[in-house]
Tab-separated table of C-alpha atoms in Angstrom:
chain	number	residue	atom	x	y	z
A	1	MET	CA	47.556	119.784	94.007
A	2	SER	CA	49.615	119.252	97.158
A	3	GLY	CA	50.376	122.166	99.469
A	4	SER	CA	54.094	121.967	98.690
A	5	GLY	CA	53.422	122.083	94.940
A	6	TYR	CA	51.183	125.131	95.332
A	7	TYR	CA	53.814	127.058	97.289
A	8	THR	CA	56.520	126.082	94.804
A	9	ARG	CA	54.477	127.513	91.926
A	10	LEU	CA	53.613	130.600	93.911
A	11	ALA	CA	57.295	131.232	94.635
A	12	ALA	CA	58.144	130.850	90.945
A	13	VAL	CA	55.441	133.359	89.967
A	14	LEU	CA	56.617	135.888	92.535
A	15	PHE	CA	60.259	135.454	91.429
A	16	THR	CA	59.321	135.996	87.772
A	17	ALA	CA	57.332	139.079	88.703
A	18	ALA	CA	60.302	140.465	90.598
A	19	LEU	CA	62.493	140.007	87.539
A	20	LEU	CA	59.967	141.832	85.323
A	21	ILE	CA	59.703	144.728	87.771
A	22	GLY	CA	63.511	144.890	87.954
A	23	ALA	CA	63.723	145.010	84.165
A	24	ILE	CA	61.184	147.874	84.052
A	25	LEU	CA	62.914	149.887	86.775
A	26	ARG	CA	66.463	149.136	85.507
A	27	PRO	CA	66.364	148.338	81.769
A	28	ASP	CA	70.208	148.192	81.613
A	29	ALA	CA	70.505	145.555	84.334
A	30	GLY	CA	70.502	142.635	81.913
A	31	ARG	CA	73.193	144.174	79.757
A	32	GLU	CA	75.266	144.946	82.855
A	33	ALA	CA	74.926	141.375	84.051
A	34	ILE	CA	76.123	140.099	80.692
A	35	GLU	CA	79.069	142.509	80.773
A	36	ARG	CA	79.969	141.395	84.298
A	37	ALA	CA	79.826	137.767	83.206
A	38	SER	CA	82.028	138.553	80.205
A	39	LEU	CA	84.572	140.333	82.391
A	40	ALA	CA	84.584	137.393	84.814
A	41	ALA	CA	85.124	134.955	81.944
A	42	ALA	CA	87.965	137.078	80.583
A	43	SER	CA	89.515	137.224	84.048
A	44	MET	CA	89.333	133.438	84.339
A	45	GLU	CA	90.888	133.109	80.884
A	46	LYS	CA	93.884	135.146	82.045
A	47	ALA	CA	94.124	133.502	85.452
A	48	PRO	CA	97.095	131.168	86.014
A	49	ALA	CA	96.295	127.563	85.167
A	50	ALA	CA	97.084	126.578	88.749
A	51	GLU	CA	94.049	128.638	89.829
A	52	ARG	CA	91.645	127.180	87.259
A	53	ARG	CA	89.463	124.344	88.467
A	54	CYS	CA	89.806	121.212	86.369
A	55	ALA	CA	86.558	120.590	84.494
A	56	ILE	CA	84.754	117.630	86.063
A	57	GLY	CA	84.402	114.734	83.661
A	58	GLU	CA	86.505	116.330	80.929
A	59	PRO	CA	89.987	115.075	79.934
A	60	ALA	CA	92.944	117.266	80.793
A	61	PHE	CA	94.227	117.013	77.211
A	62	ASN	CA	92.371	117.700	73.979
A	63	GLY	CA	95.196	117.235	71.514
A	64	PRO	CA	98.135	114.921	70.701
A	65	PHE	CA	101.704	115.099	72.009
A	66	ALA	CA	103.104	114.999	68.462
A	67	PRO	CA	101.798	114.234	64.970
A	68	ILE	CA	100.712	110.617	65.379
A	69	GLU	CA	101.744	109.740	61.827
A	70	ASP	CA	105.359	110.309	62.917
A	71	VAL	CA	105.073	108.106	66.029
A	72	LEU	CA	106.272	104.494	65.954
A	73	SER	CA	105.503	103.456	69.524
A	74	VAL	CA	104.772	104.638	73.040
A	75	SER	CA	107.058	102.940	75.563
A	76	PRO	CA	106.076	102.587	79.208
A	77	LEU	CA	109.318	103.469	80.974
A	78	GLY	CA	108.252	101.316	83.928
A	79	GLY	CA	110.542	98.723	85.378
A	80	VAL	CA	113.680	99.590	83.442
A	81	THR	CA	114.014	102.824	85.384
A	82	ALA	CA	114.100	104.023	88.985
A	83	PRO	CA	114.123	107.442	90.676
A	84	GLY	CA	117.426	109.038	89.809
A	85	GLU	CA	117.420	107.261	86.442
A	86	PRO	CA	115.557	108.929	83.575
A	87	LEU	CA	112.046	108.321	84.912
A	88	PRO	CA	110.013	105.946	87.037
A	89	ALA	CA	106.768	104.313	85.889
A	90	PRO	CA	104.248	105.159	84.612
A	91	TYR	CA	105.935	107.808	82.549
A	92	ILE	CA	106.057	107.135	78.830
A	93	ARG	CA	108.388	107.807	75.929
A	94	ILE	CA	107.130	108.828	72.514
A	95	ASN	CA	109.336	107.065	69.931
A	96	MET	CA	109.448	108.378	66.370
A	97	ARG	CA	109.524	106.332	63.183
A	98	ALA	CA	112.704	105.710	61.243
A	99	GLY	CA	114.272	108.629	59.439
A	100	GLU	CA	116.566	108.549	56.444
A	101	THR	CA	118.104	105.279	57.649
A	102	ALA	CA	116.688	102.346	59.611
A	103	PHE	CA	118.765	103.291	62.667
A	104	GLN	CA	117.979	106.998	62.603
A	105	ARG	CA	114.683	108.352	63.862
A	106	ARG	CA	112.885	111.217	62.213
A	107	THR	CA	112.613	114.555	63.988
A	108	THR	CA	109.142	116.002	64.433
A	109	ASN	CA	107.313	118.774	66.253
A	110	VAL	CA	106.550	118.396	69.954
A	111	LEU	CA	103.036	119.805	70.498
A	112	ALA	CA	101.135	121.199	73.464
A	113	PRO	CA	98.296	118.718	74.164
A	114	ALA	CA	96.106	121.313	75.895
A	115	ARG	CA	95.755	124.928	76.795
A	116	ALA	CA	98.214	125.185	79.660
A	117	ASP	CA	100.843	127.326	81.333
A	118	ILE	CA	104.536	126.537	80.989
A	119	ILE	CA	105.675	127.066	84.581
A	120	ALA	CA	109.359	126.106	84.261
A	121	ILE	CA	111.988	125.077	81.714
A	122	GLU	CA	115.169	123.066	82.294
A	123	ARG	CA	118.247	122.596	80.123
A	124	HIS	CA	120.444	119.523	80.622
A	125	VAL	CA	123.908	118.765	79.236
A	126	ASP	CA	125.166	115.170	79.228
A	127	ARG	CA	128.907	114.501	79.081
A	128	ASP	CA	130.996	111.468	78.232
A	129	ASP	CA	133.582	109.882	80.529
A	130	GLU	CA	136.160	112.455	79.433
A	131	GLY	CA	133.885	115.356	80.292
A	132	ARG	CA	133.029	116.291	76.721
A	133	SER	CA	129.504	117.516	76.034
A	134	TYR	CA	127.816	115.123	73.653
A	135	VAL	CA	124.101	115.921	73.918
A	136	HIS	CA	121.854	118.505	75.456
A	137	SER	CA	118.128	118.334	76.060
A	138	TRP	CA	115.229	120.308	77.469
A	139	THR	CA	112.497	119.592	79.998
A	140	VAL	CA	109.338	121.702	79.854
A	141	HIS	CA	106.971	121.735	82.846
A	142	PHE	CA	103.272	122.538	82.367
A	143	ARG	CA	100.199	123.173	84.511
A	144	ALA	CA	96.892	122.397	82.794
A	145	CYS	CA	94.615	123.256	85.736
A	146	ASP	CA	94.663	123.207	89.525
A	147	ALA	CA	94.909	119.397	89.763
A	148	VAL	CA	96.965	118.371	86.712
A	149	SER	CA	100.632	119.040	86.024
A	150	PHE	CA	102.746	117.368	83.370
A	151	TYR	CA	106.090	117.700	81.692
A	152	TYR	CA	107.935	116.799	78.513
A	153	GLY	CA	111.481	115.521	78.998
A	154	ARG	CA	114.450	114.889	76.681
A	155	ILE	CA	113.290	117.340	74.009
A	156	ASP	CA	116.134	117.869	71.530
A	157	GLU	CA	115.440	121.510	70.668
A	158	ILE	CA	113.086	123.982	72.284
A	159	SER	CA	111.096	126.543	70.330
A	160	ASP	CA	113.059	129.783	69.833
A	161	ASP	CA	109.877	131.701	70.603
A	162	LEU	CA	109.466	129.967	73.981
A	163	LEU	CA	113.119	130.470	74.862
A	164	GLN	CA	112.840	134.168	74.024
A	165	LYS	CA	109.678	134.519	76.144
A	166	ALA	CA	111.529	132.849	79.033
A	167	GLY	CA	114.224	135.517	78.823
A	168	GLY	CA	116.921	133.523	77.021
A	169	LEU	CA	119.559	131.253	78.527
A	170	ARG	CA	121.180	134.146	80.387
A	171	ALA	CA	118.126	134.341	82.619
A	172	PHE	CA	118.393	130.681	83.711
A	173	THR	CA	119.609	129.609	87.163
A	174	GLU	CA	122.335	127.013	87.660
A	175	LEU	CA	121.257	123.968	89.664
A	176	GLY	CA	124.578	122.715	90.974
A	177	GLY	CA	126.556	123.662	87.883
A	178	PRO	CA	126.369	124.927	84.283
A	179	ASP	CA	125.236	121.523	82.958
A	180	HIS	CA	121.812	121.874	84.585
A	181	LEU	CA	119.961	125.162	84.199
A	182	ALA	CA	116.353	126.048	84.994
A	183	ILE	CA	113.995	129.016	85.073
A	184	LEU	CA	110.492	129.784	86.363
A	185	THR	CA	108.149	130.929	83.612
A	186	ASN	CA	104.546	131.958	83.030
A	187	ILE	CA	103.942	131.268	79.354
A	188	ARG	CA	100.434	130.429	78.127
A	189	VAL	CA	100.248	127.917	75.273
A	190	GLN	CA	97.262	126.618	73.346
A	191	THR	CA	96.502	123.136	72.060
A	192	GLY	CA	98.737	122.342	69.107
A	193	ASP	CA	101.360	125.015	69.784
A	194	ILE	CA	104.896	123.884	68.926
A	195	ILE	CA	107.015	123.356	72.039
A	196	GLY	CA	110.122	122.138	70.238
A	197	GLU	CA	111.517	119.318	68.118
A	198	ALA	CA	112.647	115.799	68.991
A	199	ASP	CA	113.203	112.335	67.571
A	200	GLY	CA	111.637	111.012	70.780
A	201	PHE	CA	110.699	112.468	74.156
A	202	ASN	CA	109.239	111.555	77.541
A	203	VAL	CA	105.816	112.474	78.900
A	204	ALA	CA	105.043	112.531	82.630
A	205	LEU	CA	101.722	113.475	84.224
A	206	HIS	CA	100.797	114.028	87.872
A	207	ASP	CA	97.230	114.137	89.140
A	208	LEU	CA	97.482	116.283	92.242
A	209	ALA	CA	93.960	115.280	93.320
A	210	ALA	CA	94.659	111.560	93.068
A	211	THR	CA	95.321	109.205	95.950
A	212	PRO	CA	99.111	108.801	96.332
A	213	ALA	CA	100.600	105.569	95.064
A	214	GLN	CA	101.487	102.870	97.535
A	215	LEU	CA	105.063	103.540	98.618
A	216	GLU	CA	106.745	101.698	101.448
A	217	ALA	CA	109.006	104.666	102.242
A	218	PRO	CA	107.177	107.721	100.839
A	219	GLU	CA	109.470	110.152	102.662
A	220	ARG	CA	112.274	109.220	100.259
A	221	TYR	CA	110.318	110.749	97.385
A	222	THR	CA	109.633	114.095	99.026
A	223	ALA	CA	113.142	115.233	99.949
A	224	ASN	CA	114.660	118.202	98.122
A	225	PRO	CA	116.445	116.724	95.081
A	226	PHE	CA	118.621	119.812	94.615
A	227	PRO	CA	120.132	120.586	98.044
A	228	ARG	CA	123.222	122.229	96.581
A	229	ALA	CA	121.124	124.505	94.384
A	230	ALA	CA	119.018	125.519	97.374
A	231	ALA	CA	122.133	126.242	99.405
A	232	LEU	CA	123.424	128.468	96.601
A	233	GLY	CA	120.220	130.478	96.566
A	234	ALA	CA	118.075	128.853	93.869
A	235	PRO	CA	114.467	130.053	94.366
A	236	PRO	CA	112.382	127.531	96.347
A	237	ASP	CA	109.495	128.049	93.892
A	238	LEU	CA	111.766	126.980	91.039
A	239	ILE	CA	112.861	123.822	92.837
A	240	ALA	CA	109.227	123.031	93.659
A	241	ALA	CA	108.168	123.548	90.038
A	242	ILE	CA	110.693	121.044	88.655
A	243	THR	CA	110.312	118.439	91.435
A	244	PRO	CA	107.395	116.192	90.477
A	245	PRO	CA	105.176	114.496	93.084
A	246	ILE	CA	106.161	110.962	92.077
A	247	ALA	CA	103.533	109.306	94.273
A	248	LYS	CA	100.818	110.985	92.197
A	249	ALA	CA	102.186	109.981	88.791
A	250	ARG	CA	99.560	108.682	86.390
A	251	CYS	CA	99.504	107.432	82.807
A	252	ALA	CA	99.243	110.459	80.518
A	253	LEU	CA	97.262	108.458	77.946
A	254	ASP	CA	94.402	108.133	80.421
A	255	TYR	CA	93.998	111.915	80.358
A	256	MET	CA	93.427	112.144	76.598
A	257	PRO	CA	89.944	112.370	75.050
A	258	GLN	CA	88.421	109.051	74.039
A	259	ASP	CA	88.809	109.649	70.303
A	260	LEU	CA	92.578	110.106	70.712
A	261	ARG	CA	93.249	107.684	73.571
A	262	GLY	CA	92.491	104.524	71.604
A	263	ASP	CA	94.923	105.350	68.805
A	264	TRP	CA	97.729	106.230	71.224
A	265	THR	CA	97.129	103.262	73.539
A	266	ALA	CA	97.391	100.943	70.528
A	267	LEU	CA	100.997	102.145	70.129
A	268	LEU	CA	102.122	100.920	73.570
A	269	GLY	CA	105.165	98.709	73.170
A	270	ASP	CA	108.926	98.725	73.107
A	271	SER	CA	111.048	101.511	71.679
A	272	TRP	CA	111.300	99.981	68.182
A	273	GLY	CA	107.697	98.809	67.941
A	274	ILE	CA	108.672	95.127	67.915
A	275	ARG	CA	107.056	94.040	71.188
A	276	ARG	CA	103.495	95.282	71.551
A	277	ALA	CA	101.903	95.549	74.986
A	278	ARG	CA	100.142	92.418	76.242
A	279	GLY	CA	98.907	93.513	79.655
A	280	ALA	CA	95.966	95.826	80.279
A	281	GLY	CA	98.162	97.787	82.683
A	282	ALA	CA	100.999	98.416	80.235
A	283	CYS	CA	100.809	102.126	80.943
A	284	ARG	CA	100.588	101.553	84.657
A	285	ALA	CA	98.521	103.591	87.063
A	286	ALA	CA	101.352	104.429	89.461
A	287	VAL	CA	104.854	103.640	90.599
A	288	ALA	CA	104.395	101.295	93.558
A	289	ASP	CA	106.492	99.532	96.147
A	290	ALA	CA	105.088	96.271	97.455
A	291	PRO	CA	105.149	96.499	101.274
A	292	GLY	CA	106.836	93.469	102.777
A	293	ALA	CA	108.014	92.262	99.337
A	294	ALA	CA	110.797	92.991	96.846
A	295	ARG	CA	108.870	94.774	94.109
A	296	GLY	CA	109.568	98.455	93.707
A	297	VAL	CA	112.459	100.831	94.257
A	298	TRP	CA	115.496	100.188	96.478
A	299	PHE	CA	118.311	102.550	97.361
A	300	THR	CA	122.061	102.216	97.608
A	301	ASP	CA	122.179	104.185	100.844
A	302	ALA	CA	120.200	103.966	104.050
A	303	ALA	CA	118.780	107.463	104.229
A	304	HIS	CA	118.938	109.721	101.186
A	305	ASN	CA	116.372	110.298	98.496
A	306	ALA	CA	117.251	108.753	95.133
A	307	SER	CA	116.716	112.054	93.337
A	308	THR	CA	119.798	113.546	94.991
A	309	SER	CA	122.061	111.426	92.806
A	310	LYS	CA	121.564	109.592	89.545
A	311	VAL	CA	123.471	106.591	90.909
A	312	SER	CA	121.467	105.798	93.997
A	313	ALA	CA	118.492	103.604	93.156
A	314	VAL	CA	117.537	100.291	91.583
A	315	ALA	CA	114.131	98.855	90.721
A	316	LEU	CA	112.584	95.366	90.656
A	317	SER	CA	109.401	95.210	88.667
A	318	PRO	CA	107.291	93.386	86.085
A	319	ASP	CA	107.856	94.413	82.485
A	320	ALA	CA	105.198	96.974	81.626
A	321	VAL	CA	104.795	95.478	78.142
A	322	ASP	CA	104.722	91.771	79.115
A	323	PRO	CA	103.669	91.221	82.762
A	324	ASP	CA	104.941	87.612	82.691
A	325	ARG	CA	108.476	88.919	82.285
A	326	LEU	CA	110.260	90.433	85.294
A	327	ILE	CA	113.060	92.986	85.386
A	328	PHE	CA	116.094	93.659	87.570
A	329	ALA	CA	116.939	97.310	86.805
A	330	LEU	CA	120.286	97.329	88.646
A	331	HIS	CA	122.070	99.968	86.542
A	332	GLY	CA	125.577	98.656	87.224
A	333	ARG	CA	125.184	98.885	90.996
A	334	LEU	CA	125.584	95.185	91.704
A	335	SER	CA	129.347	94.722	92.032
A	336	SER	CA	129.128	90.935	91.746
A	337	LEU	CA	127.518	91.201	88.293
A	338	THR	CA	130.789	91.459	86.379
A	339	PRO	CA	131.338	91.547	82.597
A	340	SER	CA	132.808	88.032	82.838
A	341	LEU	CA	129.292	86.713	83.533
A	342	VAL	CA	127.951	88.075	80.236
A	343	ALA	CA	127.864	85.406	77.528
A	344	LEU	CA	129.963	87.228	74.921
A	345	PRO	CA	133.287	86.261	73.317
A	346	PRO	CA	136.510	87.579	74.953
A	347	MET	CA	137.146	89.981	72.079
A	348	MET	CA	133.913	91.793	73.007
A	349	ASP	CA	135.046	93.009	76.424
A	350	ASP	CA	133.672	96.529	75.942
A	351	GLU	CA	130.268	95.212	74.896
A	352	ALA	CA	130.240	92.853	77.881
A	353	ALA	CA	131.019	95.724	80.243
A	354	ASP	CA	128.123	97.749	78.829
A	355	ALA	CA	125.779	94.759	78.993
A	356	ALA	CA	126.624	94.172	82.656
A	357	LYS	CA	125.275	97.655	83.399
A	358	ASP	CA	122.025	97.075	81.485
A	359	PHE	CA	118.820	95.812	83.070
A	360	LEU	CA	118.182	92.061	83.288
A	361	SER	CA	114.963	90.327	82.300
A	362	PHE	CA	113.621	86.794	82.793
A	363	GLU	CA	110.435	84.741	82.707
A	364	LYS	CA	108.416	84.558	85.914
A	365	GLY	CA	108.607	81.181	87.684
A	366	ASP	CA	107.180	79.311	90.680
A	367	GLY	CA	108.300	78.598	94.222
A	368	ARG	CA	111.725	79.918	95.236
A	369	ILE	CA	113.034	80.087	91.648
A	370	ASN	CA	112.281	83.174	89.523
A	371	THR	CA	109.713	84.218	92.101
A	372	ASN	CA	107.351	87.091	91.369
A	373	PHE	CA	108.779	90.134	93.181
A	374	ASP	CA	105.400	90.667	94.876
A	375	GLU	CA	105.787	87.280	96.565
A	376	VAL	CA	109.281	87.671	98.022
A	377	ARG	CA	108.955	87.463	101.805
A	378	ASP	CA	111.243	88.398	104.691
A	379	GLY	CA	113.742	85.800	105.826
A	380	GLU	CA	113.605	83.660	102.650
A	381	THR	CA	116.374	83.388	100.052
A	382	TYR	CA	115.274	83.257	96.405
A	383	CYS	CA	117.184	82.343	93.251
A	384	TYR	CA	116.832	83.769	89.724
A	385	GLU	CA	118.146	81.990	86.622
A	386	ARG	CA	118.092	82.147	82.811
A	387	LEU	CA	118.638	85.884	82.910
A	388	ARG	CA	119.523	87.981	79.889
A	389	THR	CA	120.605	91.577	79.485
A	390	ASN	CA	117.646	93.774	78.484
A	391	PHE	CA	115.086	91.796	76.466
A	392	VAL	CA	117.161	90.523	73.572
A	393	GLY	CA	120.754	90.803	74.808
A	394	PRO	CA	123.246	88.078	75.750
A	395	GLN	CA	122.510	85.660	78.570
A	396	ILE	CA	124.075	85.778	82.021
A	397	ASN	CA	126.277	82.805	82.880
A	398	GLY	CA	125.120	82.511	86.448
A	399	VAL	CA	122.257	83.140	88.853
A	400	LEU	CA	121.171	85.885	91.256
A	401	LEU	CA	120.364	85.303	94.919
A	402	VAL	CA	117.909	87.674	96.612
A	403	ARG	CA	116.892	87.990	100.250
A	404	ARG	CA	114.682	90.589	101.960
A	405	GLU	CA	114.792	91.374	105.692
A	406	THR	CA	113.153	94.023	107.870
A	407	PRO	CA	115.073	94.810	111.065
A	408	ASP	CA	113.112	96.171	114.008
A	409	ASP	CA	115.332	99.226	114.294
A	410	GLY	CA	116.002	100.224	110.697
A	411	PRO	CA	114.883	100.291	107.048
A	412	ALA	CA	114.027	97.195	105.076
A	413	LEU	CA	117.058	95.521	103.462
A	414	LEU	CA	117.389	93.723	100.136
A	415	THR	CA	120.546	91.660	99.638
A	416	ILE	CA	121.510	90.593	96.098
A	417	GLU	CA	124.492	88.644	94.785
A	418	ALA	CA	125.344	87.358	91.327
A	419	ARG	CA	126.843	83.866	91.448
A	420	GLY	CA	128.846	82.636	88.463
A	421	ASP	CA	129.760	79.220	89.913
A	422	VAL	CA	126.462	77.636	88.759
A	423	MET	CA	124.114	78.038	85.803
A	424	ARG	CA	120.946	76.666	87.428
A	425	CYS	CA	119.435	77.338	90.816
A	426	ILE	CA	118.984	73.620	91.527
A	427	ASP	CA	122.778	73.221	91.322
A	428	LEU	CA	123.274	75.530	94.314
A	429	GLU	CA	124.106	73.794	97.569
A	430	GLU	CA	121.323	74.008	100.154
A	431	PRO	CA	120.685	76.108	102.122
A	432	TRP	CA	121.206	78.891	99.612
A	433	ALA	CA	123.626	81.432	101.049
A	434	PHE	CA	125.669	84.475	100.108
A	435	THR	CA	129.443	84.276	99.738
A	436	GLY	CA	130.446	87.716	101.045
A	437	ASN	CA	130.302	89.410	97.633
A	438	GLU	CA	126.699	90.571	98.005
A	439	THR	CA	125.310	94.131	97.825
A	440	VAL	CA	122.753	95.471	100.301
A	441	PHE	CA	120.034	97.888	99.177
A	442	TYR	CA	117.666	99.818	101.446
A	443	ARG	CA	114.075	100.998	101.503
C-alpha cells in the first residue's frame, strides 16, 4: 500500500470514529440535522424563483404550454416581426386547431409549463381606427429560476383566481394610458396550473445566463420602452419586469424535457399548419443583426429604441420555416410601396391597401438580384423581384432597390425604394439608382 493510500484510510477511520463518538455524546444530533435540512428545504421552496439556482442539466420546463391535442401548429414569429411589432424572433406562437367552423379556432386552457413565480401581469386594449375597443389581451410574466424568465402574450382571458390574487384591475398601474395596464405580482404556480384561456398565444423565453445575441446596435434594445410611464411615477421594478432582455431570447422549445420537445418541435410551421418547417433552425436561437450586412432590424429614426413606439422598426430576415425564402417585414413604413403596386383588381382597393402593409416574401437568388440579406455589403445597390405579399398573397408589380452604407460619423443606413416602372431587375437602367422616393432606415 502506498503512503498516501494508508493516510487516506487512516483519515476515514478517524472521521468515522468521531461520528460515532458524537452520536454517543449527542444522540439527538442526527435528528436535529435532519430537521435543519428540512427547514432549509422548506425555506428554499418558499424562496422567490429569482433566488433559486437553475438545476444544472435539467430543463426549465417539465410540462406543456397547453393541451397538445388542441394545438395545430407552433409558428416561429421570426422574420415577420420586429421590435415594436408583436415580437421578434425566436418567440413562438401556439396556434389552436379549428373550432366550430374552419375559420374559427378552438379556445383551450393556457397552462404553466413549470413551477414558477408570476412576477408581473399586463392588460392590453387594441382599438380600431375610430378608437373603438375591439379586443383585449393579457401578458403574464414568469420567473422559473435565477437564470430563466419567460412570458405568455396575447392570452384572451386570464384566470379569475390569478387576477384576484394580483389584487384585481383596480390595483394595476397605467403605462401611458388606460389601454395598457400592468402590475407587479408574486404568485407561485405549479406545473399544469391554468393561467387563462386562448385560441392562440405567444411564448417568449429569455436565458439570462446565455451569451447575448449578436446585435449591431445593442444599445437600442436596452432603452426604457415606457418613458412616459416612468415620468408619471410607474415603479422602476414594474418596468424592468415587463421589459424583456431581447438579446438573450431563446427558443422556448429547447427548454422542454426531451419527451415533450420532440412532439412540440414537430408542430413548427405556419399559423394554419400548411407549411411545415424545413430548416433545422426554424425556432431560431436568437434575434440577430448581421454586422456590415442588411439582415436584422432597422429603425425609422436615427436614435430611439424601437420599443418606444409600435411604428418604428422593420426587419429583413430569412423565413424561419423555409430558410430559402426571405422576408421584408416593412409594416407599411415604405412610402413608395403603394397599393397601386399590388396585383389586385381596381374594385379591391381596400384589400390592396392592407396587402401593401403586409410583409413581402421572395425566393433567395444569386448575385445582385434577390441577394441573401447576410451578403448585402456597403456601397452596393441590390434589386429584389418577384415579390408577393406574405407567403400566398398577391404579387407586387415592381421591384425593390436596397442599398446599405455606413458613414464614419453616424449609424448605419439602409435605403429602400419600391419601383413600379419595371417588373424585372434586368430591365432597370444601369447603374441602378434611386429616384428620390426612397426611405432611409437606421441601425
